CSV table of C-alpha atoms in Angstrom, one decimal:
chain,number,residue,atom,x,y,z
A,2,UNK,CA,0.0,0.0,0.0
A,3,UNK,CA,2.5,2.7,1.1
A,4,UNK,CA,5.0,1.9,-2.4
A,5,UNK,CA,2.1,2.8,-4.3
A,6,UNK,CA,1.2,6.0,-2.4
A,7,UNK,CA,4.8,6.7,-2.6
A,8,UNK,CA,5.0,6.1,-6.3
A,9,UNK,CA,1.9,8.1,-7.5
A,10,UNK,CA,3.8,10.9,-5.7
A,11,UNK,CA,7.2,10.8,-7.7
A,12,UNK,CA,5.2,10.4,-11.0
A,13,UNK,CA,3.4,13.4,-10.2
A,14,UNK,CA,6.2,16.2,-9.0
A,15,UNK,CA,7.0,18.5,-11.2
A,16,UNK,CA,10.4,17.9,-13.5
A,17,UNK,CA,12.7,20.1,-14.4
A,18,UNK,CA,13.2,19.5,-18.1
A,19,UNK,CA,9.2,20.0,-18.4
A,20,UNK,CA,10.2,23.5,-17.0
A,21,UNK,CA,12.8,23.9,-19.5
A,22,UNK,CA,10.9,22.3,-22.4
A,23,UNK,CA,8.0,25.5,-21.9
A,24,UNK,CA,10.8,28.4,-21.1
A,25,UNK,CA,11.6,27.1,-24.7
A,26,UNK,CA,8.8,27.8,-26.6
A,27,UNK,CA,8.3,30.5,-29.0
A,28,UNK,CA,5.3,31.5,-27.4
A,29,UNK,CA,6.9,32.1,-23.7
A,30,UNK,CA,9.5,34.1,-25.3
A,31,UNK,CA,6.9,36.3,-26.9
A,32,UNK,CA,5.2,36.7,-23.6
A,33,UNK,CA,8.3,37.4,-21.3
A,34,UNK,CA,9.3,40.0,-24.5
A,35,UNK,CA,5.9,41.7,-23.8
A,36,UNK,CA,6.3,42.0,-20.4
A,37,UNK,CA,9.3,43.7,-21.1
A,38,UNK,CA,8.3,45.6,-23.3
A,39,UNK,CA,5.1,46.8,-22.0
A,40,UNK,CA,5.5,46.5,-18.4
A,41,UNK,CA,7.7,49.6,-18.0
A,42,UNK,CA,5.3,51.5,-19.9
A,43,UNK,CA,2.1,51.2,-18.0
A,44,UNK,CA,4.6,51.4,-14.6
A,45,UNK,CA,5.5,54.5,-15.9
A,46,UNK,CA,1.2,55.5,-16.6
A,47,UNK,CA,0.6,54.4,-12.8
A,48,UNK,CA,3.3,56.6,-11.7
A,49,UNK,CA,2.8,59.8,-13.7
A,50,UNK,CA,-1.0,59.9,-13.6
A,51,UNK,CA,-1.6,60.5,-10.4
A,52,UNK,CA,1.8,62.9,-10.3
A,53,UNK,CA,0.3,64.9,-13.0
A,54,UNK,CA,-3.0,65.4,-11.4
A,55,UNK,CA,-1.5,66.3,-8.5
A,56,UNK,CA,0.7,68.9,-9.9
A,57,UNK,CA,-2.2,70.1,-12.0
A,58,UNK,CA,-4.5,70.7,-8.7
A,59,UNK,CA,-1.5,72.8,-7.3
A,60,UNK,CA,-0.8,74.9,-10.2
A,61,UNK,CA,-1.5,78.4,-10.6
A,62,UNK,CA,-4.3,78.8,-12.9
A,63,UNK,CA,-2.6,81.0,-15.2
A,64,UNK,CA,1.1,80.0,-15.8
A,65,UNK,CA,3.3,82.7,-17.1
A,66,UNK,CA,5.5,81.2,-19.3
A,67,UNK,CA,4.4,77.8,-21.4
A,68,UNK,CA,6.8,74.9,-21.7
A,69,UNK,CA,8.3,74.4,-25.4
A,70,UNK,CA,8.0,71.4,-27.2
A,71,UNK,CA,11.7,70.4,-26.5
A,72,UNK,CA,11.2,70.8,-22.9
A,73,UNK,CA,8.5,68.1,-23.3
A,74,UNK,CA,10.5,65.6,-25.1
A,75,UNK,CA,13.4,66.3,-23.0
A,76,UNK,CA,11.3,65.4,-19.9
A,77,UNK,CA,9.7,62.7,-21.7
A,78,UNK,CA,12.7,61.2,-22.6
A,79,UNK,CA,14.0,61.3,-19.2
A,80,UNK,CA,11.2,59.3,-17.7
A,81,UNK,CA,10.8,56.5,-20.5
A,82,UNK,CA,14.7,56.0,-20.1
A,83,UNK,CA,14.4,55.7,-16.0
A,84,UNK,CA,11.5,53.2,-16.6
A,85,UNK,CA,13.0,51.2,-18.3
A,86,UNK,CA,16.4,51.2,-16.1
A,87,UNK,CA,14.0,50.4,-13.2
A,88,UNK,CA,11.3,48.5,-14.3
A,89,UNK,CA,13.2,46.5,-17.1
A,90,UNK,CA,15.2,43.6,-14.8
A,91,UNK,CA,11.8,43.2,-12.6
A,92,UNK,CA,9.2,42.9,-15.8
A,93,UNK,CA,12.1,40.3,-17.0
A,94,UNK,CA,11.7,38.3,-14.0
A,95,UNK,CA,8.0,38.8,-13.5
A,96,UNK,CA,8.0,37.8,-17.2
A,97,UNK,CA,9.6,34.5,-16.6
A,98,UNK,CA,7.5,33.5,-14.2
A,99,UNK,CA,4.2,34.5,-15.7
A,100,UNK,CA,5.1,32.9,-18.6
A,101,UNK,CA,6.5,29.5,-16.8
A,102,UNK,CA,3.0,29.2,-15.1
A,103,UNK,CA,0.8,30.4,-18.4
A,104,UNK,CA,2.6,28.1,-21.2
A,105,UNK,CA,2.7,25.6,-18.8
A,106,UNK,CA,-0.8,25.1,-17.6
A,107,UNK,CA,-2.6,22.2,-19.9
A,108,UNK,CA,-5.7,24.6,-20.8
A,109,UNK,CA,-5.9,28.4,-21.4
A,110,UNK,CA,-6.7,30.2,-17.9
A,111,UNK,CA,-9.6,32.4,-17.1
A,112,UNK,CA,-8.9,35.6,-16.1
A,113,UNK,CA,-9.0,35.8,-12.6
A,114,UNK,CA,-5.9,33.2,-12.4
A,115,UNK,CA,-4.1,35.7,-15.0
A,116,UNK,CA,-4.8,38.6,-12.9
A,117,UNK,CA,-3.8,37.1,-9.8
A,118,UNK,CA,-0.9,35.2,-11.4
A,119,UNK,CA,0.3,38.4,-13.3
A,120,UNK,CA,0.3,40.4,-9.4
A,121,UNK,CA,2.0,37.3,-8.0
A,122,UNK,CA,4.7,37.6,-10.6
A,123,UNK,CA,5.1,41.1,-10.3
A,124,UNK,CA,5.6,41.0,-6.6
A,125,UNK,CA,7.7,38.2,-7.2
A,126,UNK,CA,9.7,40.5,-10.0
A,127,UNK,CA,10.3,43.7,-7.7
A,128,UNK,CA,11.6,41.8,-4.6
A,129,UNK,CA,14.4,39.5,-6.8
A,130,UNK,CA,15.6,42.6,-8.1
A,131,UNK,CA,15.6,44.4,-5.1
A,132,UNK,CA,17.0,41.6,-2.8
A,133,UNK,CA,19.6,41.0,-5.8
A,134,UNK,CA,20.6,44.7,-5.0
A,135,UNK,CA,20.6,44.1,-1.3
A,136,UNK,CA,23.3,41.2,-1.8
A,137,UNK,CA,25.1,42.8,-4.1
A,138,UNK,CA,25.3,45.8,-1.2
A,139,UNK,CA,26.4,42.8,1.4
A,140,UNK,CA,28.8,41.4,-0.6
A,141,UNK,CA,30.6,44.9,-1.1
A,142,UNK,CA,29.7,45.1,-5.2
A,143,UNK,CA,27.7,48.1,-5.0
A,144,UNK,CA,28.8,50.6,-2.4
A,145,UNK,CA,25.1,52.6,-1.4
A,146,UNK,CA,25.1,56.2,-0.5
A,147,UNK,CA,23.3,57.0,2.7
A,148,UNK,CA,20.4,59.0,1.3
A,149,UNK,CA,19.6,55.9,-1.0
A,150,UNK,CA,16.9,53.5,0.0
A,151,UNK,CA,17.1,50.3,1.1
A,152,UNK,CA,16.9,47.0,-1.3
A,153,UNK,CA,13.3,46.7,0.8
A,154,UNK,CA,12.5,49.9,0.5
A,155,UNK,CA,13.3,49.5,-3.1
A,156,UNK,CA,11.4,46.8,-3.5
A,157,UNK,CA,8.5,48.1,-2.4
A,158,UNK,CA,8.6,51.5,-4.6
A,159,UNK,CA,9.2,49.0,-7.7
A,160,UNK,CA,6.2,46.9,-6.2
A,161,UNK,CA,3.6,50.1,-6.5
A,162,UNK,CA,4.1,50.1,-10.4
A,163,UNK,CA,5.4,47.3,-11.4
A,164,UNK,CA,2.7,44.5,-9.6
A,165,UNK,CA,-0.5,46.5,-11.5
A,166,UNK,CA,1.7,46.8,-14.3
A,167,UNK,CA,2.4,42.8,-14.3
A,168,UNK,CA,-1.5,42.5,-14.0
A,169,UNK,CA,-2.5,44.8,-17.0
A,170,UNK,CA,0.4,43.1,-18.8
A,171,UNK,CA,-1.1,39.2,-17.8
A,172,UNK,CA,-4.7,40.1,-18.4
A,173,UNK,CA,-3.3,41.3,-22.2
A,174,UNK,CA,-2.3,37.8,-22.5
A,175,UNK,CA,-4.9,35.8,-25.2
A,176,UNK,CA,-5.5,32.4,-24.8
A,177,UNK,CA,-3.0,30.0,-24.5
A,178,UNK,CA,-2.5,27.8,-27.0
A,179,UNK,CA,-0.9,24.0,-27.2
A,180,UNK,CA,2.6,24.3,-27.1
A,181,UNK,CA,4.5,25.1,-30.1
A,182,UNK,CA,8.1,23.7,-31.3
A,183,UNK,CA,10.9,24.6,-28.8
A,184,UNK,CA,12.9,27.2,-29.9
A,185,UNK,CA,16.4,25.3,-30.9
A,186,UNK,CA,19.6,26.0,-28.9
């Protein structure tokens, strides 16, 4: 009795080539490239909307002097460059492991599971960059300035755009479909 319980439990854990066999297909690269691709971009949206309508409430209601187009691009160009310094190596991550779960599953999931998944994964994204900062800082790699922020405290900035950014990003996602032809090494 007990050699068959034991045996229905090693046939059914997961194995690792079966987790290398989906981080091969076409289609999980396509989804980990959208996640980096878009994830930055809608960070950056959660960020700057409410900033902007802040700043709008406390502006004067006549400004004297109105900003030139170069100003705009200039600022514009500064913030798409900073999201994606910051929110590139988390949407990587939280790309991986969306995409290990989603190509994995053996039928398309609703999307409830994406959304949830997608915030998982995000969470999951901000806190392996930010604790891969915090080693780095323990092992003497990257020398912090005082005034900077903790890997944490890092992690939980990247966390307030990058897990509803990880959910917009997952509930984007179509329906899976069977697994395609692994991408050859």
């Amino acid at each position: 009795m007990s050699q068959n319980l034991f045996a229905a439990v090693r046939a059914r854990r997961p194995r690792l080539d079966r987790l290398l066999a989906v981080l091969r297909q076409r289609a999980t690269l396509r989804t980990v490239w959208r996640f980096v691709w878009f994830g930055p971009w809608v960070g950056l949206v959660v960020i700057m909307v409410p900033a902007f309508l802040s700043n709008l409430r406390a502006m004067p209601p006549r400004v004297a002097e109105p900003l030139g187009i170069g100003d705009l691009i200039r600022s514009a160009d500064l913030f798409i460059t900073g999201a994606y310094f910051l929110g590139g190596p988390p949407a990587l991550v939280a790309g991986l492991l969306f995409a290990a779960w989603y190509h994995g599953a053996s039928r398309p999931p609703a999307w409830p599971r994406r959304a949830a998944l997608g915030a998982l994964a995000g969470l999951g994204g901000c806190f392996a960059v930010g604790a891969l900062v915090g080693l780095m800082e323990a092992l003497g790699v990257l020398n912090r300035p005082d005034f900077l922020l903790a890997w944490w405290e890092f992690s939980a900035i990247l966390a307030l755009s990058g897990v509803p950014a990880a959910v917009v990003v997952a509930l984007l996602q179509k329906a899976s479909t069977p697994p395609d032809e692994p991408v050859s090494p």
